[in-house]
């Protein structure tokens, strides 16, 4: 997307930061609220920057009644985001002008400083700025010289036969390296990784996913790594067309990689190797996709992640069988951890997986029961319970617990510390997904537009609608819900959507998701304070904040 | 001295092309665009901290060339402690025929090797002397019609002149590695490799190193089973142990800062080449078979990224030539050994990222 003006560039930068560094945006929004900034740029463009809950909102155009007025030229914007060119040493007097109450000006500065620190580290933001700079080449400073690399120091050590393989030797055996990792050689902080274990090769260029501050890139890398594992797990033999090719179908469809990231990051945050969590993450993905196929059949869904659902494309028989096979292979994948992680951790993984599956089928049963009885619960709490069971466990809670188990954490009390934080975050995430199904674009969301309404899915919006609507509307909505899926028309779904808008159900859901997400983030900080502040915990924190800054 | 080295003429015995050329390194013409032949050289000086990597490649005729002419490329890279890595373009000038131990008879072990960029620096004029025996050839076959075959020889002694842009070093003594490669592969399909060598310091002029080591990890994009690893250990000029696949572990740790990696040839810096993942900082290879064991540790200090355009994709193939200290220890035939030296390691890949 072209970055034709400085204001547009700022809008895109904030947009990227919102998804790639949510924790920072949330912190910056916390500094800024409730100030409204009127931003004026050297190229004549204008924008308004304001905070709403944990989000930063950019509106192009001039501000009315802004608390702080800020004028930038290109040179001072350079200070904020651009890393390829050094900030000029002295700003021209007219380069940056900030006017407003003293406290507001300071808050503005703190907000920009937070954004600038993180934006510096993001390739996507740098790309935006490179494009912009290419169009506005005047007044940029000279490119910086590469800093000289003078770090030296490596402790020689005994090389007697240790009985450890290369990976263990690098990662755990050698105390000299460990000492260096803490003091002299920050480049050693990353855990060792295997390139060849006697059977399987991994590319050296598969950079460790958790070294990137960009949440989207991290999730992409984790997902890609897990997909490669799944590709290796599913055999390439007959019956190909009727089974194994179908098993690859759902996992390969577009996804965020949230579960994989949580599993891998939690493992790493507990001091484990990212590689140790890959199989568990792959197992969760296989279960998830098996459940989705069955779920689509029971919900009579027509689209999943932008394509026809399995049963629509292949028929119910093959779809059921494929779902069964995915679940079977998931069990096998968990068991395959035995040689790598040992008996205790593998048994703990099995225990976690069984619990996850039980919660999921119970949640599904509750919702299907509501739909079958044409019942809409009155209390949000009922929805919370159903949502946590149906999706919360396998989307958020279990991936974290599994990751911790992979790293050797099997203390139930420690594992339970993930539950409340990620329960709240999971519910918020699910509510947002439901909102997106109503107001988002199908191309982005993947399911058919208003599909949830056609399926009669019990969402917070529907619960709020039934709770707050008048008796006549409620009766009409119950009538629509009572129609079989095949007889529901798009007009029925639109009628229900209009009713939801009329009774403020969508705004209510957005605000509720915000509140839950904030509570989740607070619980994250409190309950997981025992985890050391490392790169992987930072990724978990980003995921927690992702829900609070996700564009709706 | 143009890089037009001697051409190959089709052999008479190419009766069945579907079987491919006979022998591991047949002396016959390259037919397909992705058929390749290489001679590879790498040397490290005994003193002054110099390093040299050179590659001379013959490629099959371009698809759009009606004359079906074989193409040549040659590149020379030099590492100098003061200047870091420098390199020629892909048109380095080579004295023909290019030196190769594999063509020399036992009685003609000494001959000249001269290669330089068109600006004369970096460049070397060396007398090369082989001291060891080559290993048997190795091969990786991946897609139905693609393969990669190589043969290595350690303990090559080099004496002569090294020229960087700022300095000329005379009578430099160095020891190194030579390899020939033949195969047919596309860069995206080849995936990547990690390769390296280390020669133990030798006290006597012209004597083989007491120990020398060559390791290779090649991982084509598909199938997964095609990936393979090997570690070969020479003792006093003879191949003593060959550790293969199951007996090897390769692990890395840490990342080398991007500012220690120089892009070469210089032209590549103007072609919008995407950044690659950082290369690892530490490499450990553990090989064991029965009671025998070899452990190699290598620390990456400075790297040059050779950007090679791919014939079949947008992403170039990148070979990182890395220089750094190396520590090898082991137990072979009940006898322990260990040495510290400098080594050269290659981390290659990246063309499959389209």
Short mmCIF file of N, CA and C in Angstrom, two decimals, chain A residues 425-485:
data_model
loop_
_atom_site.label_atom_id
_atom_site.label_comp_id
_atom_site.label_asym_id
_atom_site.label_seq_id
_atom_site.Cartn_x
_atom_site.Cartn_y
_atom_site.Cartn_z
N UNK A 425 -8.38 -13.98 28.58
CA UNK A 425 -7.91 -13.57 27.25
C UNK A 425 -8.62 -14.38 26.17
N UNK A 426 -8.81 -15.66 26.44
CA UNK A 426 -9.47 -16.53 25.47
C UNK A 426 -10.91 -16.12 25.22
N UNK A 427 -11.61 -15.76 26.28
CA UNK A 427 -13.01 -15.32 26.10
C UNK A 427 -13.04 -14.03 25.30
N UNK A 428 -12.15 -13.10 25.68
CA UNK A 428 -12.10 -11.82 24.95
C UNK A 428 -11.82 -12.07 23.47
N UNK A 429 -10.90 -12.97 23.21
CA UNK A 429 -10.53 -13.29 21.83
C UNK A 429 -11.72 -13.87 21.09
N UNK A 430 -12.45 -14.75 21.73
CA UNK A 430 -13.60 -15.38 21.08
C UNK A 430 -14.69 -14.35 20.81
N UNK A 431 -14.91 -13.46 21.78
CA UNK A 431 -15.94 -12.42 21.56
C UNK A 431 -15.54 -11.55 20.36
N UNK A 432 -14.25 -11.22 20.31
CA UNK A 432 -13.80 -10.40 19.17
C UNK A 432 -13.98 -11.15 17.86
N UNK A 433 -13.67 -12.44 17.86
CA UNK A 433 -13.89 -13.23 16.65
C UNK A 433 -15.36 -13.19 16.24
N UNK A 434 -16.23 -13.30 17.24
CA UNK A 434 -17.67 -13.27 16.94
C UNK A 434 -18.09 -11.90 16.39
N UNK A 435 -17.50 -10.85 16.95
CA UNK A 435 -17.81 -9.50 16.44
C UNK A 435 -17.33 -9.38 15.00
N UNK A 436 -16.13 -9.90 14.75
CA UNK A 436 -15.59 -9.80 13.39
C UNK A 436 -16.46 -10.55 12.40
N UNK A 437 -17.07 -11.63 12.83
CA UNK A 437 -17.94 -12.36 11.93
C UNK A 437 -19.14 -11.52 11.52
N UNK A 438 -19.52 -10.60 12.41
CA UNK A 438 -20.68 -9.75 12.09
C UNK A 438 -20.26 -8.50 11.32
N UNK A 439 -19.16 -7.91 11.71
CA UNK A 439 -18.81 -6.62 11.11
C UNK A 439 -17.59 -6.68 10.22
N UNK A 440 -16.82 -7.80 10.24
CA UNK A 440 -15.59 -7.89 9.46
C UNK A 440 -15.87 -8.29 8.03
N UNK A 441 -14.82 -8.16 7.21
CA UNK A 441 -14.96 -8.56 5.82
C UNK A 441 -14.73 -10.06 5.72
N UNK A 442 -15.50 -10.69 4.85
CA UNK A 442 -15.37 -12.14 4.72
C UNK A 442 -13.97 -12.53 4.29
N UNK A 443 -13.38 -11.71 3.39
CA UNK A 443 -12.06 -12.05 2.88
C UNK A 443 -11.04 -12.11 4.01
N UNK A 444 -11.23 -11.25 5.01
CA UNK A 444 -10.27 -11.21 6.10
C UNK A 444 -10.58 -12.28 7.14
N UNK A 445 -11.86 -12.50 7.36
CA UNK A 445 -12.25 -13.37 8.46
C UNK A 445 -12.28 -14.84 8.04
N UNK A 446 -12.63 -15.08 6.78
CA UNK A 446 -12.55 -16.46 6.29
C UNK A 446 -13.86 -17.20 6.29
N UNK A 447 -14.70 -16.97 7.28
CA UNK A 447 -15.99 -17.64 7.29
C UNK A 447 -16.96 -16.84 6.44
N UNK A 448 -18.09 -17.49 6.10
CA UNK A 448 -19.05 -16.73 5.31
C UNK A 448 -19.62 -15.60 6.17
N UNK A 449 -19.93 -14.49 5.50
CA UNK A 449 -20.41 -13.33 6.23
C UNK A 449 -21.69 -13.70 6.98
N UNK A 450 -21.80 -13.26 8.21
CA UNK A 450 -22.94 -13.53 9.07
C UNK A 450 -23.18 -15.03 9.28
N UNK A 451 -22.16 -15.82 9.04
CA UNK A 451 -22.28 -17.28 9.19
C UNK A 451 -22.72 -17.68 10.59
N UNK A 452 -22.23 -16.95 11.60
CA UNK A 452 -22.59 -17.29 12.98
C UNK A 452 -24.09 -17.14 13.19
N UNK A 453 -24.67 -16.11 12.58
CA UNK A 453 -26.11 -15.90 12.75
C UNK A 453 -26.90 -16.98 12.02
N UNK A 454 -26.39 -17.37 10.86
CA UNK A 454 -27.07 -18.43 10.12
C UNK A 454 -27.00 -19.75 10.87
N UNK A 455 -25.87 -19.94 11.57
CA UNK A 455 -25.71 -21.20 12.34
C UNK A 455 -26.44 -21.14 13.68
N UNK A 456 -26.91 -19.96 14.06
CA UNK A 456 -27.58 -19.80 15.35
C UNK A 456 -26.61 -19.84 16.50
N UNK A 457 -25.37 -19.48 16.23
CA UNK A 457 -24.34 -19.54 17.27
C UNK A 457 -24.69 -18.60 18.42
N UNK A 458 -24.55 -19.12 19.65
CA UNK A 458 -24.86 -18.30 20.82
C UNK A 458 -23.64 -17.46 21.15
N UNK A 459 -23.78 -16.17 20.88
CA UNK A 459 -22.67 -15.26 21.15
C UNK A 459 -23.10 -14.27 22.22
N UNK A 460 -22.13 -13.49 22.70
CA UNK A 460 -22.46 -12.44 23.67
C UNK A 460 -23.46 -11.46 23.07
N UNK A 461 -23.30 -11.20 21.78
CA UNK A 461 -24.22 -10.25 21.13
C UNK A 461 -25.65 -10.80 21.16
N UNK A 462 -25.77 -12.08 20.89
CA UNK A 462 -27.11 -12.66 20.88
C UNK A 462 -27.70 -12.68 22.29
N UNK A 463 -26.85 -13.02 23.24
CA UNK A 463 -27.33 -13.05 24.62
C UNK A 463 -27.79 -11.66 25.05
N UNK A 464 -26.98 -10.65 24.70
CA UNK A 464 -27.35 -9.28 25.05
C UNK A 464 -28.64 -8.86 24.34
N UNK A 465 -28.76 -9.27 23.10
CA UNK A 465 -29.96 -8.92 22.35
C UNK A 465 -31.20 -9.51 23.03
N UNK A 466 -31.16 -10.78 23.37
CA UNK A 466 -32.31 -11.42 24.01
C UNK A 466 -32.58 -10.84 25.40
N UNK A 467 -31.53 -10.35 26.02
CA UNK A 467 -31.69 -9.81 27.36
C UNK A 467 -32.30 -8.41 27.33
N UNK A 468 -31.94 -7.65 26.29
CA UNK A 468 -32.33 -6.24 26.31
C UNK A 468 -33.44 -5.89 25.32
N UNK A 469 -33.76 -6.82 24.42
CA UNK A 469 -34.78 -6.48 23.42
C UNK A 469 -36.18 -6.54 24.02
N UNK A 470 -37.13 -5.88 23.31
CA UNK A 470 -38.52 -5.97 23.76
C UNK A 470 -39.06 -7.36 23.42
N UNK A 471 -40.22 -7.67 23.98
CA UNK A 471 -40.77 -9.02 23.86
C UNK A 471 -41.02 -9.41 22.41
N UNK A 472 -41.45 -8.44 21.62
CA UNK A 472 -41.79 -8.75 20.23
C UNK A 472 -40.52 -9.11 19.44
N UNK A 473 -39.50 -8.27 19.62
CA UNK A 473 -38.24 -8.55 18.92
C UNK A 473 -37.68 -9.90 19.37
N UNK A 474 -37.77 -10.13 20.67
CA UNK A 474 -37.23 -11.37 21.20
C UNK A 474 -37.93 -12.59 20.56
N UNK A 475 -39.25 -12.46 20.43
CA UNK A 475 -40.00 -13.57 19.84
C UNK A 475 -39.60 -13.80 18.38
N UNK A 476 -39.42 -12.68 17.68
CA UNK A 476 -39.02 -12.80 16.27
C UNK A 476 -37.62 -13.43 16.14
N UNK A 477 -36.73 -13.00 17.04
CA UNK A 477 -35.36 -13.54 16.99
C UNK A 477 -35.37 -15.03 17.33
N UNK A 478 -36.21 -15.40 18.29
CA UNK A 478 -36.31 -16.83 18.65
C UNK A 478 -36.85 -17.63 17.47
N UNK A 479 -37.76 -17.01 16.74
CA UNK A 479 -38.32 -17.68 15.56
C UNK A 479 -37.22 -17.92 14.52
N UNK A 480 -36.37 -16.90 14.31
CA UNK A 480 -35.27 -17.06 13.34
C UNK A 480 -34.32 -18.15 13.82
N UNK A 481 -33.99 -18.09 15.10
CA UNK A 481 -33.07 -19.10 15.65
C UNK A 481 -33.63 -20.50 15.51
N UNK A 482 -34.95 -20.61 15.57
CA UNK A 482 -35.57 -21.94 15.52
C UNK A 482 -35.62 -22.54 14.14
N UNK A 483 -35.34 -21.72 13.12
CA UNK A 483 -35.37 -22.27 11.76
C UNK A 483 -34.19 -23.20 11.54
N UNK A 484 -34.38 -24.30 10.82
CA UNK A 484 -33.22 -25.13 10.47
C UNK A 484 -32.26 -24.31 9.59
N UNK A 485 -30.99 -24.69 9.64
CA UNK A 485 -29.95 -23.94 8.91
C UNK A 485 -30.30 -23.78 7.43
#
